[in-house]
PDB file of C-alpha atoms in Angstrom:
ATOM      1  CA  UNK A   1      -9.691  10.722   2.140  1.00  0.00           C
ATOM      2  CA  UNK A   2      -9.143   9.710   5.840  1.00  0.00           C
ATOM      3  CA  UNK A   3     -10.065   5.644   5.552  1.00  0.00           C
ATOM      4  CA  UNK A   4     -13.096   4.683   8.134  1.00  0.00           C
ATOM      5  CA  UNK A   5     -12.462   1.998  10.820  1.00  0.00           C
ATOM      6  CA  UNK A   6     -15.139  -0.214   8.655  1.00  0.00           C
ATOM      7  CA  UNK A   7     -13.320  -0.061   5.817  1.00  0.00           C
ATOM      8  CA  UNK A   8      -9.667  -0.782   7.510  1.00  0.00           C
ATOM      9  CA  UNK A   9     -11.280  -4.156   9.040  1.00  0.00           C
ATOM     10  CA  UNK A  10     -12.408  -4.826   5.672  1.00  0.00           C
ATOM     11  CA  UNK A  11      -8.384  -4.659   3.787  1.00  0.00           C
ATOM     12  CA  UNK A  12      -6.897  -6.317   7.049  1.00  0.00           C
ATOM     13  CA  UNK A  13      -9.791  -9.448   6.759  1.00  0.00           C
ATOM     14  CA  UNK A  14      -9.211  -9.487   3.081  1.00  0.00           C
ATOM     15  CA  UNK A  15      -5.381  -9.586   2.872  1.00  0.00           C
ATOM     16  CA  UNK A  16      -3.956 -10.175   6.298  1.00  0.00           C
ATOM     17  CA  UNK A  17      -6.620 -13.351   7.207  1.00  0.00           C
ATOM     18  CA  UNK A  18      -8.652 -11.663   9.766  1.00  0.00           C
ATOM     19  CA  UNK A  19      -9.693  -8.046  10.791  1.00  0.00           C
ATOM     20  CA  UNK A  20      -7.468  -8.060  13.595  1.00  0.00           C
ATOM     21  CA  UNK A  21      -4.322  -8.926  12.045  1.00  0.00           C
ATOM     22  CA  UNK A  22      -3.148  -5.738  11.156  1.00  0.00           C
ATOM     23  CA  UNK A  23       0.474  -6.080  11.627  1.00  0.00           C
ATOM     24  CA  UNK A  24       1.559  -8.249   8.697  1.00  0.00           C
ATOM     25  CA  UNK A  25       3.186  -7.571   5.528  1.00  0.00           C
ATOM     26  CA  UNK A  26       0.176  -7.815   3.164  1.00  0.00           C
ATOM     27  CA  UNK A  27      -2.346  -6.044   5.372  1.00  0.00           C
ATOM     28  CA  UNK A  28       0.157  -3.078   5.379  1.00  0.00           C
ATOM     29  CA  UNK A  29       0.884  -3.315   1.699  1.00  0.00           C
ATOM     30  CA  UNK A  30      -2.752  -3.490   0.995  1.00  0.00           C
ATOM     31  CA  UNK A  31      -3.260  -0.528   2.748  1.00  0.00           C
ATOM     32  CA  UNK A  32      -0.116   1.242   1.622  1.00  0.00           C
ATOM     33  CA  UNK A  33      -1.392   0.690  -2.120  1.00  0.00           C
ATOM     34  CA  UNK A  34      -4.954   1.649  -1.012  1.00  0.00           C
ATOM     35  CA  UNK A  35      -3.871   5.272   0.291  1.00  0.00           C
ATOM     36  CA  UNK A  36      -0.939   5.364  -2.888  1.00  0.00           C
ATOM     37  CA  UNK A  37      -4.063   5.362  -4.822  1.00  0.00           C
ATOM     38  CA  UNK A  38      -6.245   7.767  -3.764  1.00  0.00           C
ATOM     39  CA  UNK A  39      -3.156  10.497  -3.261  1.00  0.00           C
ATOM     40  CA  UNK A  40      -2.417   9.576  -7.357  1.00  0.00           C
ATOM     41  CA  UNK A  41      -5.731  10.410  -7.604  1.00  0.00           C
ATOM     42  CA  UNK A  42      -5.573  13.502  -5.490  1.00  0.00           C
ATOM     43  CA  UNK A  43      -2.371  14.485  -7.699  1.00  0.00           C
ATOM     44  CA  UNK A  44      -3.990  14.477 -11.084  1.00  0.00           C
ATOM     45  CA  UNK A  45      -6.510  16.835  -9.957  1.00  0.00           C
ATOM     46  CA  UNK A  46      -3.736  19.156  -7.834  1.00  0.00           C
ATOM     47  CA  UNK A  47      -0.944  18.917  -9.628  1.00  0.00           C
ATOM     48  CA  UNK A  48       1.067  21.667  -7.397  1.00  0.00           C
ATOM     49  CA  UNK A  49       0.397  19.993  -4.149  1.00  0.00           C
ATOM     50  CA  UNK A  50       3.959  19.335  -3.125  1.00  0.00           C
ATOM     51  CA  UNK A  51       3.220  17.972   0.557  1.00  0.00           C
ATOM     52  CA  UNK A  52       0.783  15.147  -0.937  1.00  0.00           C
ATOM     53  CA  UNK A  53       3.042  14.372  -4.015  1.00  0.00           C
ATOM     54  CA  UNK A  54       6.553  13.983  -0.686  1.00  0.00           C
ATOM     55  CA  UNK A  55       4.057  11.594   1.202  1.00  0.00           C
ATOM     56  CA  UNK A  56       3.004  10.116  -1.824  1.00  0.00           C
ATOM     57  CA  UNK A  57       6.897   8.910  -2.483  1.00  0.00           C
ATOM     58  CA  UNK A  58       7.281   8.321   1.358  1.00  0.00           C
ATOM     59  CA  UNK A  59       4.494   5.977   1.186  1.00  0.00           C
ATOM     60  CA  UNK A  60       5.698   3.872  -1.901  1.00  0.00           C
ATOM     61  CA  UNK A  61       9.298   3.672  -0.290  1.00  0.00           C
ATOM     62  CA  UNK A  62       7.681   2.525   2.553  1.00  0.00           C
ATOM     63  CA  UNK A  63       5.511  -0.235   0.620  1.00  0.00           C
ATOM     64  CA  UNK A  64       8.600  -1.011  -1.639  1.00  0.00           C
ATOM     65  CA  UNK A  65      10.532  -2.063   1.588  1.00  0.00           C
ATOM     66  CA  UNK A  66       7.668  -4.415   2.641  1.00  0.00           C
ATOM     67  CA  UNK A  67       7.371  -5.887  -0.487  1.00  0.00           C
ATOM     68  CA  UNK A  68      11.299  -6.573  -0.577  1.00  0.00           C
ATOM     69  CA  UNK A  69      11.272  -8.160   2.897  1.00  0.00           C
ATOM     70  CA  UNK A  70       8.475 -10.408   1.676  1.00  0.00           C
ATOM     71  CA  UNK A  71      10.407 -11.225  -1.503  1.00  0.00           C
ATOM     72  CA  UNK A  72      13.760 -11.816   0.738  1.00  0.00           C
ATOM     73  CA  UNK A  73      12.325 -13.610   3.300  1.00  0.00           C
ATOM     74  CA  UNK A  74       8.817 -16.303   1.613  1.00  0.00           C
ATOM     75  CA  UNK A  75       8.853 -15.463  -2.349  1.00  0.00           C
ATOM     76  CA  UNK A  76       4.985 -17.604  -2.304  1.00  0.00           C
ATOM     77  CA  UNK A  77       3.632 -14.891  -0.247  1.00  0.00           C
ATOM     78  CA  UNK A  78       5.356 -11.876  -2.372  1.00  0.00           C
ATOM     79  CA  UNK A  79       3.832 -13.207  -5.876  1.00  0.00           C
ATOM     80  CA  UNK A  80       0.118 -13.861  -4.153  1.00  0.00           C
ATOM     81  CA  UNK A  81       0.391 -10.334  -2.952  1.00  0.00           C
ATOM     82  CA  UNK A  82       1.372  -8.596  -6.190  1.00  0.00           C
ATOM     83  CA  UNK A  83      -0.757 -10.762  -8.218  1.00  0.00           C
ATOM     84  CA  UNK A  84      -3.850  -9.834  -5.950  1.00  0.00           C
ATOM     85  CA  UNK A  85      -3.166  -5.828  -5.917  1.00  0.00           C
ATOM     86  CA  UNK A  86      -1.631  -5.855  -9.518  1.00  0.00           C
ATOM     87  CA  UNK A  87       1.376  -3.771  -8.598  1.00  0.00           C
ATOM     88  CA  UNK A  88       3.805  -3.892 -10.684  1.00  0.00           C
ATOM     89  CA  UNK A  89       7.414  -4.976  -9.827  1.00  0.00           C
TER      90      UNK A  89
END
């Protein structure tokens, strides 16, 4: 699933405070966890699909990092975050 322009602008205004603010933390997380999702997805139905299920881990390592910058650096905007996507810690 290849995410449409629309629907970008839509995660960015929701969780980074407008549509163009796509370089912070929670817009990236958002859309980290957004893609994480549908390649979980993806995996339950293709179990054997080794290339998804390596960018699958990529892509959590990557959101993990973000999410431990934001819980080094302002703990308020970490626990808004996780409480909004429900990730767990």
């Amino acid at each position: 699933m290849i995410l449409t322009a629309e629907a970008k602008k839509e995660i960015f205004a929701a969780h980074g405070g407008s549509a163009t603010n796509t370089g912070s933390a929670e817009s990236q997380i958002a859309l980290f966890t957004q893609r994480i999702g549908h390649l979980t997805e993806h995996l339950k139905k293709q179990p054997k699909d080794f290339s998804t299920q390596r960018s699958l881990i990529k892509l959590v390592g990557k959101r993990r990092s973000l999410l431990n910058y934001l819980h080094n650096t302002e703990i308020n905007r970490y626990r808004a975050i996780i409480a909004k996507l429900n990730i767990r810690k």
